[in-house]
Every structure is written in structure tokens, then in C-alpha cells.
Amino acid sequence: MSKKVFTNEEVEMLRNNPYTYAVTPHILSFTKEFKELFWKEYQEGEIPRQILEKHGYPADVLGKERIWGIAHTIKGQYYSEKGLREGSLKKNPSAGTPCATTEEAVRRLQGEVQYLRQEIEFLKKISSIKTTRK
């Protein structure tokens, strides 16, 4: 986590960006759409700072460490089994902070529904494998 803390004005500016999933004074989470876009441009040779600035995230607001962390996190998610996903992976989803806006609450709930649907499909596959074995 970056040591740079966002001011209230910076939080509001970041929250208004359509690629922002959630933002607090300490944490910035991105939408899956942005992560896919970031990864595509990164693979084409653009540097993280340029990609972020092109899509409305000023480098001076984010800070050098956070920019490096964003690139590292997106790369890690891309190569993980779960792939790119909305926001960040929480260890305990019920322990989240209250949403600042209803739009954030809706986004968070949509992400949770999508995750649960994927989990159900996975369980169905496991169940069908167990029942078809002889």
C-alpha cells in the first residue's frame, strides 16, 4: 500500500472517473474494463504512467509507488487463475467499509453477483465430474 494519502478533493476527482471501482483516502480500485484496457496498452509497449494519465489518473496524484503497484497488481491478476476482476480481492468480503455512494454499492453488489455465479458454475462442474465417474 502506498504511503501517499489522497485528499478529499483527490478522492472526489478519482471517484468521478468512470474506470474507478472504489476509492478511499488510502486505496484506489479499478473496474475490470480498465484493467483489461491497461493490460492491452501495457502489452503494446506503453508505460504505466502514460496509460494512467491518458485515462484520467494524474501521476502526481497517484505517486510513483502506487503507479508501480497498480501495474504489478494488474499483471498478477492477469496471470492468476481467477484473472482480471473488479476492485481488489478481499479476504473477508463482509468486512468491507460502507460504500460512499449508491453507485459504488451497486457496482460492488454486481461484482459480488458475478463472482457468485462463477462459483456456482464451478461447483456444478465439480459435481458433474463426481457423478459421471464410474
Coordinates of N, CA, C and O in Angstrom, one line a residue:
M1 N 0.8 -1.2 0.0 CA 0.0 0.0 0.0 C 0.9 1.2 0.0 O 1.9 1.3 0.7
S2 N 0.5 2.2 -0.8 CA 1.2 3.5 -0.9 C 1.1 4.3 0.4 O 0.1 4.3 1.0
K3 N 2.1 5.0 0.7 CA 2.1 5.9 1.9 C 1.3 7.2 1.6 O 0.9 7.9 2.5
K4 N 1.2 7.5 0.3 CA 0.5 8.8 -0.1 C -1.0 8.6 0.2 O -1.6 7.7 -0.2
V5 N -1.5 9.6 0.9 CA -2.9 9.6 1.3 C -3.6 10.6 0.4 O -3.1 11.7 0.2
F6 N -4.7 10.2 -0.2 CA -5.5 11.1 -1.1 C -6.2 12.2 -0.2 O -6.8 11.8 0.8
T7 N -6.2 13.4 -0.7 CA -7.0 14.4 -0.1 C -8.5 14.2 -0.4 O -8.8 13.4 -1.3
N8 N -9.4 14.9 0.2 CA -10.8 14.8 -0.1 C -11.1 15.2 -1.5 O -11.9 14.6 -2.2
E9 N -10.4 16.2 -2.0 CA -10.6 16.7 -3.4 C -10.1 15.6 -4.4 O -10.8 15.3 -5.4
E10 N -9.0 15.0 -4.1 CA -8.5 14.0 -4.9 C -9.4 12.7 -4.9 O -9.6 12.1 -6.0
V11 N -9.9 12.4 -3.8 CA -10.8 11.2 -3.7 C -12.0 11.5 -4.5 O -12.5 10.6 -5.3
E12 N -12.6 12.7 -4.5 CA -13.8 13.0 -5.3 C -13.4 13.0 -6.8 O -14.2 12.5 -7.6
M13 N -12.3 13.5 -7.1 CA -11.8 13.5 -8.6 C -11.7 12.1 -9.1 O -12.1 11.7 -10.1
L14 N -11.1 11.2 -8.3 CA -10.9 9.8 -8.6 C -12.2 9.1 -8.7 O -12.4 8.3 -9.6
R15 N -13.1 9.4 -7.8 CA -14.4 8.7 -7.7 C -15.2 9.1 -9.0 O -16.0 8.2 -9.5
N16 N -15.0 10.2 -9.6 CA -15.8 10.7 -10.7 C -15.3 10.0 -12.0 O -15.9 10.1 -13.1
N17 N -14.1 9.4 -12.0 CA -13.6 8.7 -13.2 C -14.4 7.4 -13.4 O -14.6 6.6 -12.5
P18 N -14.8 7.2 -14.6 CA -15.7 6.0 -14.9 C -14.9 4.7 -14.7 O -15.5 3.6 -14.6
Y19 N -13.6 4.7 -14.7 CA -12.8 3.5 -14.5 C -12.5 3.2 -13.1 O -11.9 2.2 -12.7
T20 N -13.0 4.0 -12.2 CA -12.7 3.8 -10.7 C -13.9 2.9 -10.2 O -15.0 3.3 -10.3
Y21 N -13.5 1.8 -9.6 CA -14.4 0.9 -8.9 C -14.8 1.4 -7.5 O -15.9 1.5 -7.2
A22 N -13.7 1.8 -6.8 CA -13.9 2.3 -5.4 C -12.7 3.1 -5.0 O -11.6 2.8 -5.5
V23 N -12.8 4.1 -4.2 CA -11.7 4.8 -3.7 C -11.9 5.3 -2.3 O -13.0 5.6 -1.9
T24 N -10.8 5.2 -1.5 CA -10.8 5.8 -0.1 C -9.5 6.6 -0.1 O -8.7 6.6 -1.0
P25 N -9.3 7.3 1.0 CA -8.1 8.1 1.1 C -6.8 7.2 1.0 O -5.7 7.7 0.6
H26 N -6.9 5.9 1.2 CA -5.7 5.1 1.1 C -5.7 4.1 0.0 O -4.6 3.6 -0.4
I27 N -6.8 3.7 -0.6 CA -6.9 2.7 -1.6 C -7.7 3.2 -2.8 O -8.7 3.8 -2.7
L28 N -7.2 2.8 -4.0 CA -7.9 3.0 -5.3 C -8.0 1.7 -6.0 O -7.1 1.0 -6.2
S29 N -9.3 1.3 -6.3 CA -9.6 0.1 -7.0 C -10.2 0.4 -8.4 O -11.0 1.4 -8.5
F30 N -9.9 -0.4 -9.4 CA -10.3 -0.1 -10.7 C -11.3 -1.1 -11.2 O -11.4 -2.3 -10.7
T31 N -12.1 -0.8 -12.3 CA -13.0 -1.7 -12.9 C -12.3 -2.7 -13.7 O -11.1 -2.5 -14.1
K32 N -13.0 -3.8 -14.0 CA -12.4 -4.9 -14.8 C -12.1 -4.3 -16.2 O -11.1 -4.6 -16.8
E33 N -13.0 -3.5 -16.7 CA -12.8 -2.9 -18.0 C -11.5 -2.1 -18.1 O -10.8 -2.2 -19.1
F34 N -11.2 -1.3 -17.1 CA -10.0 -0.6 -17.1 C -8.8 -1.5 -17.0 O -7.8 -1.2 -17.7
K35 N -8.8 -2.5 -16.2 CA -7.7 -3.4 -16.1 C -7.4 -4.1 -17.4 O -6.2 -4.3 -17.8
E36 N -8.5 -4.5 -18.1 CA -8.3 -5.1 -19.5 C -7.6 -4.1 -20.4 O -6.7 -4.4 -21.2
L37 N -8.1 -2.9 -20.4 CA -7.6 -1.8 -21.2 C -6.1 -1.5 -20.9 O -5.3 -1.4 -21.8
F38 N -5.9 -1.4 -19.6 CA -4.5 -1.2 -19.1 C -3.6 -2.3 -19.6 O -2.5 -2.0 -20.1
W39 N -4.0 -3.5 -19.5 CA -3.1 -4.6 -19.8 C -2.8 -4.6 -21.3 O -1.7 -4.9 -21.8
K40 N -3.9 -4.4 -22.1 CA -3.7 -4.3 -23.6 C -2.7 -3.3 -24.0 O -1.7 -3.5 -24.8
E41 N -2.8 -2.1 -23.4 CA -1.9 -1.0 -23.8 C -0.5 -1.3 -23.2 O 0.5 -0.9 -23.9
Y42 N -0.4 -1.9 -22.1 CA 0.9 -2.2 -21.5 C 1.6 -3.2 -22.4 O 2.8 -3.1 -22.6
Q43 N 0.9 -4.2 -22.9 CA 1.5 -5.2 -23.8 C 1.9 -4.6 -25.1 O 2.8 -5.1 -25.8
E44 N 1.3 -3.5 -25.5 CA 1.7 -2.8 -26.7 C 2.9 -1.9 -26.5 O 3.4 -1.2 -27.4
G45 N 3.4 -1.8 -25.3 CA 4.6 -1.1 -25.0 C 4.5 0.3 -24.3 O 5.5 0.9 -24.0
E46 N 3.3 0.7 -24.0 CA 3.1 1.9 -23.2 C 3.5 1.7 -21.8 O 3.4 0.6 -21.2
I47 N 4.0 2.8 -21.1 CA 4.4 2.7 -19.7 C 3.2 3.0 -18.8 O 2.3 3.7 -19.3
P48 N 3.2 2.4 -17.7 CA 2.0 2.6 -16.8 C 1.6 4.0 -16.5 O 0.4 4.4 -16.5
R49 N 2.6 4.9 -16.3 CA 2.3 6.3 -16.1 C 1.5 6.9 -17.2 O 0.6 7.6 -17.0
Q50 N 1.9 6.6 -18.5 CA 1.2 7.2 -19.6 C -0.2 6.6 -19.7 O -1.1 7.4 -20.0
I51 N -0.3 5.3 -19.5 CA -1.7 4.7 -19.6 C -2.6 5.4 -18.6 O -3.7 5.7 -18.9
L52 N -2.1 5.5 -17.3 CA -3.0 6.1 -16.3 C -3.3 7.5 -16.6 O -4.5 7.9 -16.4
E53 N -2.4 8.3 -17.0 CA -2.7 9.7 -17.3 C -3.6 9.8 -18.5 O -4.5 10.7 -18.5
K54 N -3.5 9.0 -19.5 CA -4.3 9.0 -20.7 C -5.8 8.8 -20.3 O -6.7 9.3 -20.9
H55 N -6.0 8.0 -19.3 CA -7.4 7.6 -18.8 C -7.8 8.4 -17.6 O -8.8 8.0 -16.9
G56 N -7.2 9.5 -17.3 CA -7.7 10.4 -16.3 C -7.2 10.3 -14.9 O -7.8 10.7 -14.0
Y57 N -6.1 9.6 -14.7 CA -5.4 9.4 -13.4 C -4.1 10.1 -13.4 O -3.1 9.6 -13.9
P58 N -4.0 11.4 -12.9 CA -2.8 12.1 -12.9 C -1.7 11.5 -12.1 O -1.9 11.0 -10.9
A59 N -0.5 11.4 -12.6 CA 0.6 10.7 -12.0 C 1.0 11.4 -10.7 O 1.4 10.7 -9.7
D60 N 0.9 12.7 -10.6 CA 1.3 13.4 -9.4 C 0.3 13.1 -8.3 O 0.7 13.2 -7.1
V61 N -1.0 12.8 -8.6 CA -1.9 12.4 -7.6 C -1.7 11.0 -7.0 O -1.8 10.8 -5.9
L62 N -1.4 10.1 -8.0 CA -1.2 8.7 -7.6 C 0.2 8.5 -6.9 O 0.2 7.7 -5.9
G63 N 1.2 9.1 -7.4 CA 2.5 8.8 -6.8 C 3.2 7.7 -7.5 O 2.6 6.8 -8.0
K64 N 4.5 7.7 -7.4 CA 5.4 6.8 -8.1 C 5.2 5.3 -7.6 O 5.0 4.4 -8.4
E65 N 5.1 5.2 -6.3 CA 5.0 3.8 -5.7 C 3.6 3.2 -6.1 O 3.5 2.0 -6.4
R66 N 2.6 4.0 -6.0 CA 1.2 3.5 -6.3 C 1.2 3.1 -7.8 O 0.5 2.1 -8.2
I67 N 1.8 3.9 -8.7 CA 1.8 3.6 -10.1 C 2.4 2.2 -10.4 O 1.9 1.4 -11.1
W68 N 3.6 2.0 -9.7 CA 4.3 0.7 -9.8 C 3.4 -0.4 -9.3 O 3.3 -1.5 -9.9
G69 N 2.7 -0.1 -8.1 CA 1.9 -1.1 -7.5 C 0.7 -1.5 -8.4 O 0.2 -2.7 -8.4
I70 N 0.1 -0.5 -9.1 CA -1.0 -0.7 -10.0 C -0.6 -1.7 -11.1 O -1.3 -2.7 -11.3
A71 N 0.5 -1.4 -11.7 CA 1.0 -2.3 -12.8 C 1.3 -3.7 -12.3 O 0.9 -4.7 -12.9
H72 N 1.9 -3.8 -11.1 CA 2.2 -5.1 -10.5 C 1.0 -5.9 -10.2 O 0.9 -7.1 -10.5
T73 N 0.0 -5.2 -9.7 CA -1.3 -5.9 -9.3 C -2.0 -6.4 -10.5 O -2.5 -7.5 -10.5
I74 N -2.1 -5.5 -11.5 CA -2.9 -5.9 -12.7 C -2.1 -7.1 -13.4 O -2.8 -8.0 -13.9
K75 N -0.8 -7.0 -13.5 CA -0.1 -8.1 -14.0 C -0.3 -9.4 -13.2 O -0.5 -10.5 -13.8
G76 N -0.3 -9.3 -11.9 CA -0.5 -10.5 -11.1 C -1.9 -11.1 -11.3 O -2.1 -12.3 -11.4
Q77 N -2.9 -10.2 -11.4 CA -4.3 -10.7 -11.6 C -4.4 -11.3 -13.0 O -5.1 -12.3 -13.2
Y78 N -3.8 -10.7 -14.0 CA -3.9 -11.3 -15.4 C -3.4 -12.7 -15.4 O -3.9 -13.6 -16.1
Y79 N -2.3 -13.0 -14.7 CA -1.7 -14.3 -14.8 C -2.2 -15.3 -13.7 O -1.8 -16.4 -13.7
S80 N -3.1 -14.8 -12.9 CA -3.7 -15.7 -11.8 C -4.8 -16.5 -12.4 O -5.3 -16.2 -13.5
E81 N -5.2 -17.6 -11.7 CA -6.3 -18.4 -12.2 C -7.6 -17.7 -12.3 O -8.4 -18.0 -13.2
K82 N -7.8 -16.8 -11.4 CA -9.1 -16.0 -11.4 C -9.1 -14.9 -12.5 O -10.2 -14.4 -12.8
G83 N -8.0 -14.5 -13.0 CA -7.9 -13.5 -14.0 C -8.3 -12.1 -13.5 O -8.3 -11.9 -12.3
L84 N -8.4 -11.2 -14.4 CA -8.8 -9.8 -14.0 C -10.2 -9.7 -13.4 O -11.1 -10.4 -13.9
R85 N -10.3 -8.9 -12.4 CA -11.6 -8.8 -11.7 C -11.8 -7.4 -11.2 O -10.9 -6.6 -11.1
E86 N -13.1 -7.1 -10.9 CA -13.5 -5.8 -10.4 C -12.8 -5.5 -9.0 O -12.7 -6.5 -8.2
G87 N -12.4 -4.3 -8.8 CA -11.9 -4.0 -7.5 C -10.7 -4.8 -7.1 O -9.8 -5.1 -7.9
S88 N -10.6 -5.2 -5.8 CA -9.5 -6.0 -5.3 C -10.0 -7.2 -4.6 O -11.2 -7.3 -4.2
L89 N -9.2 -8.2 -4.4 CA -9.6 -9.4 -3.7 C -9.5 -9.2 -2.2 O -8.5 -8.9 -1.7
K90 N -10.7 -9.3 -1.6 CA -10.7 -9.1 -0.1 C -10.7 -10.5 0.5 O -11.4 -11.4 0.0
K91 N -10.1 -10.6 1.7 CA -10.0 -11.9 2.4 C -11.4 -12.2 3.0 O -11.8 -13.3 3.1
N92 N -12.1 -11.1 3.5 CA -13.4 -11.3 4.1 C -14.3 -10.3 3.4 O -14.3 -9.1 3.9
P93 N -15.2 -10.7 2.4 CA -16.0 -9.7 1.8 C -17.0 -9.0 2.7 O -17.3 -7.8 2.4
S94 N -17.4 -9.6 3.7 CA -18.4 -8.9 4.6 C -17.7 -7.9 5.5 O -18.4 -7.1 6.1
A95 N -16.4 -7.8 5.5 CA -15.7 -6.9 6.4 C -15.3 -5.6 5.7 O -14.5 -4.8 6.1
G96 N -16.0 -5.3 4.5 CA -15.7 -4.1 3.7 C -16.2 -2.9 4.4 O -17.0 -2.9 5.3
T97 N -15.7 -1.7 4.0 CA -16.1 -0.5 4.5 C -17.5 -0.1 3.8 O -17.8 -0.5 2.7
P98 N -18.3 0.7 4.5 CA -19.5 1.1 3.9 C -19.3 1.9 2.6 O -18.3 2.7 2.5
C99 N -20.1 1.8 1.6 CA -20.0 2.5 0.4 C -20.3 4.0 0.5 O -21.2 4.3 1.3
A100 N -19.5 4.8 -0.2 CA -19.7 6.2 -0.1 C -20.9 6.7 -0.9 O -21.6 7.6 -0.5
T101 N -21.2 6.0 -2.0 CA -22.3 6.3 -2.8 C -23.1 5.1 -3.2 O -22.6 4.0 -3.1
T102 N -24.3 5.3 -3.6 CA -25.2 4.2 -4.0 C -24.6 3.6 -5.3 O -24.7 2.4 -5.5
E103 N -24.0 4.4 -6.2 CA -23.4 3.9 -7.4 C -22.3 2.9 -7.0 O -22.2 1.8 -7.7
E104 N -21.4 3.2 -6.0 CA -20.4 2.2 -5.6 C -21.0 1.0 -5.0 O -20.5 -0.1 -5.3
A105 N -22.1 1.1 -4.3 CA -22.8 0.0 -3.7 C -23.3 -0.9 -4.8 O -23.2 -2.2 -4.7
V106 N -23.9 -0.4 -5.8 CA -24.4 -1.1 -6.9 C -23.3 -1.9 -7.7 O -23.4 -3.1 -7.9
R107 N -22.2 -1.2 -7.9 CA -21.0 -1.8 -8.6 C -20.5 -3.0 -7.7 O -20.2 -4.0 -8.3
R108 N -20.4 -2.7 -6.5 CA -19.9 -3.8 -5.6 C -20.8 -5.0 -5.6 O -20.3 -6.1 -5.6
L109 N -22.1 -4.7 -5.5 CA -23.0 -5.9 -5.5 C -23.1 -6.6 -6.8 O -23.2 -7.8 -6.9
Q110 N -22.9 -5.9 -7.9 CA -22.9 -6.5 -9.2 C -21.6 -7.4 -9.3 O -21.7 -8.5 -9.9
G111 N -20.5 -6.9 -8.8 CA -19.3 -7.7 -8.8 C -19.5 -9.0 -8.0 O -19.0 -10.1 -8.3
E112 N -20.1 -8.8 -6.8 CA -20.4 -10.0 -6.0 C -21.3 -11.0 -6.6 O -21.0 -12.2 -6.6
V113 N -22.3 -10.5 -7.3 CA -23.2 -11.4 -8.0 C -22.5 -12.2 -9.1 O -22.6 -13.4 -9.2
Q114 N -21.6 -11.5 -9.9 CA -20.9 -12.1 -10.9 C -19.9 -13.2 -10.3 O -19.8 -14.3 -10.9
Y115 N -19.3 -12.9 -9.2 CA -18.4 -13.8 -8.6 C -19.1 -15.0 -8.1 O -18.7 -16.2 -8.3
L116 N -20.3 -14.8 -7.5 CA -21.1 -16.0 -7.0 C -21.6 -16.8 -8.1 O -21.6 -18.1 -8.0
R117 N -21.9 -16.2 -9.3 CA -22.4 -17.0 -10.4 C -21.2 -17.9 -10.9 O -21.4 -19.1 -11.3
Q118 N -20.0 -17.3 -11.0 CA -18.9 -18.1 -11.4 C -18.6 -19.3 -10.4 O -18.3 -20.4 -10.8
E119 N -18.8 -19.0 -9.2 CA -18.6 -20.0 -8.2 C -19.6 -21.1 -8.3 O -19.2 -22.3 -8.2
I120 N -20.8 -20.8 -8.6 CA -21.9 -21.8 -8.8 C -21.6 -22.7 -10.0 O -21.7 -23.9 -9.9
E121 N -21.1 -22.1 -11.1 CA -20.8 -22.8 -12.3 C -19.6 -23.8 -12.0 O -19.6 -24.9 -12.4
F122 N -18.7 -23.3 -11.2 CA -17.5 -24.2 -10.8 C -18.0 -25.4 -10.0 O -17.6 -26.5 -10.2
L123 N -18.9 -25.1 -9.0 CA -19.4 -26.2 -8.2 C -20.2 -27.2 -9.0 O -20.2 -28.4 -8.8
K124 N -21.0 -26.7 -10.0 CA -21.7 -27.6 -10.9 C -20.8 -28.5 -11.7 O -21.1 -29.7 -11.8
K125 N -19.7 -28.0 -12.2 CA -18.7 -28.8 -12.9 C -18.1 -29.8 -12.0 O -18.0 -31.0 -12.4
I126 N -17.8 -29.5 -10.8 CA -17.2 -30.4 -9.9 C -18.2 -31.5 -9.6 O -17.9 -32.7 -9.5
S127 N -19.4 -31.1 -9.3 CA -20.5 -32.1 -9.0 C -20.7 -33.1 -10.2 O -20.9 -34.3 -10.0
S128 N -20.7 -32.5 -11.4 CA -20.9 -33.4 -12.6 C -19.8 -34.4 -12.8 O -20.0 -35.5 -13.2
I129 N -18.6 -33.9 -12.5 CA -17.4 -34.8 -12.6 C -17.5 -36.0 -11.6 O -17.3 -37.1 -11.9
K130 N -17.9 -35.7 -10.4 CA -18.1 -36.7 -9.4 C -19.2 -37.7 -9.7 O -19.0 -38.9 -9.4
T131 N -20.3 -37.2 -10.3 CA -21.4 -38.1 -10.6 C -21.2 -38.9 -11.9 O -21.8 -40.0 -12.0
T132 N -20.4 -38.5 -12.8 CA -20.2 -39.2 -14.0 C -19.0 -40.2 -14.0 O -18.9 -41.0 -14.8
R133 N -18.2 -40.2 -12.9 CA -17.1 -41.1 -12.7 C -17.7 -42.5 -12.4 O -18.6 -42.6 -11.6
K134 N -17.1 -43.5 -12.9 CA -17.5 -44.9 -12.5 C -16.5 -45.6 -11.8 O -15.4 -45.5 -11.9

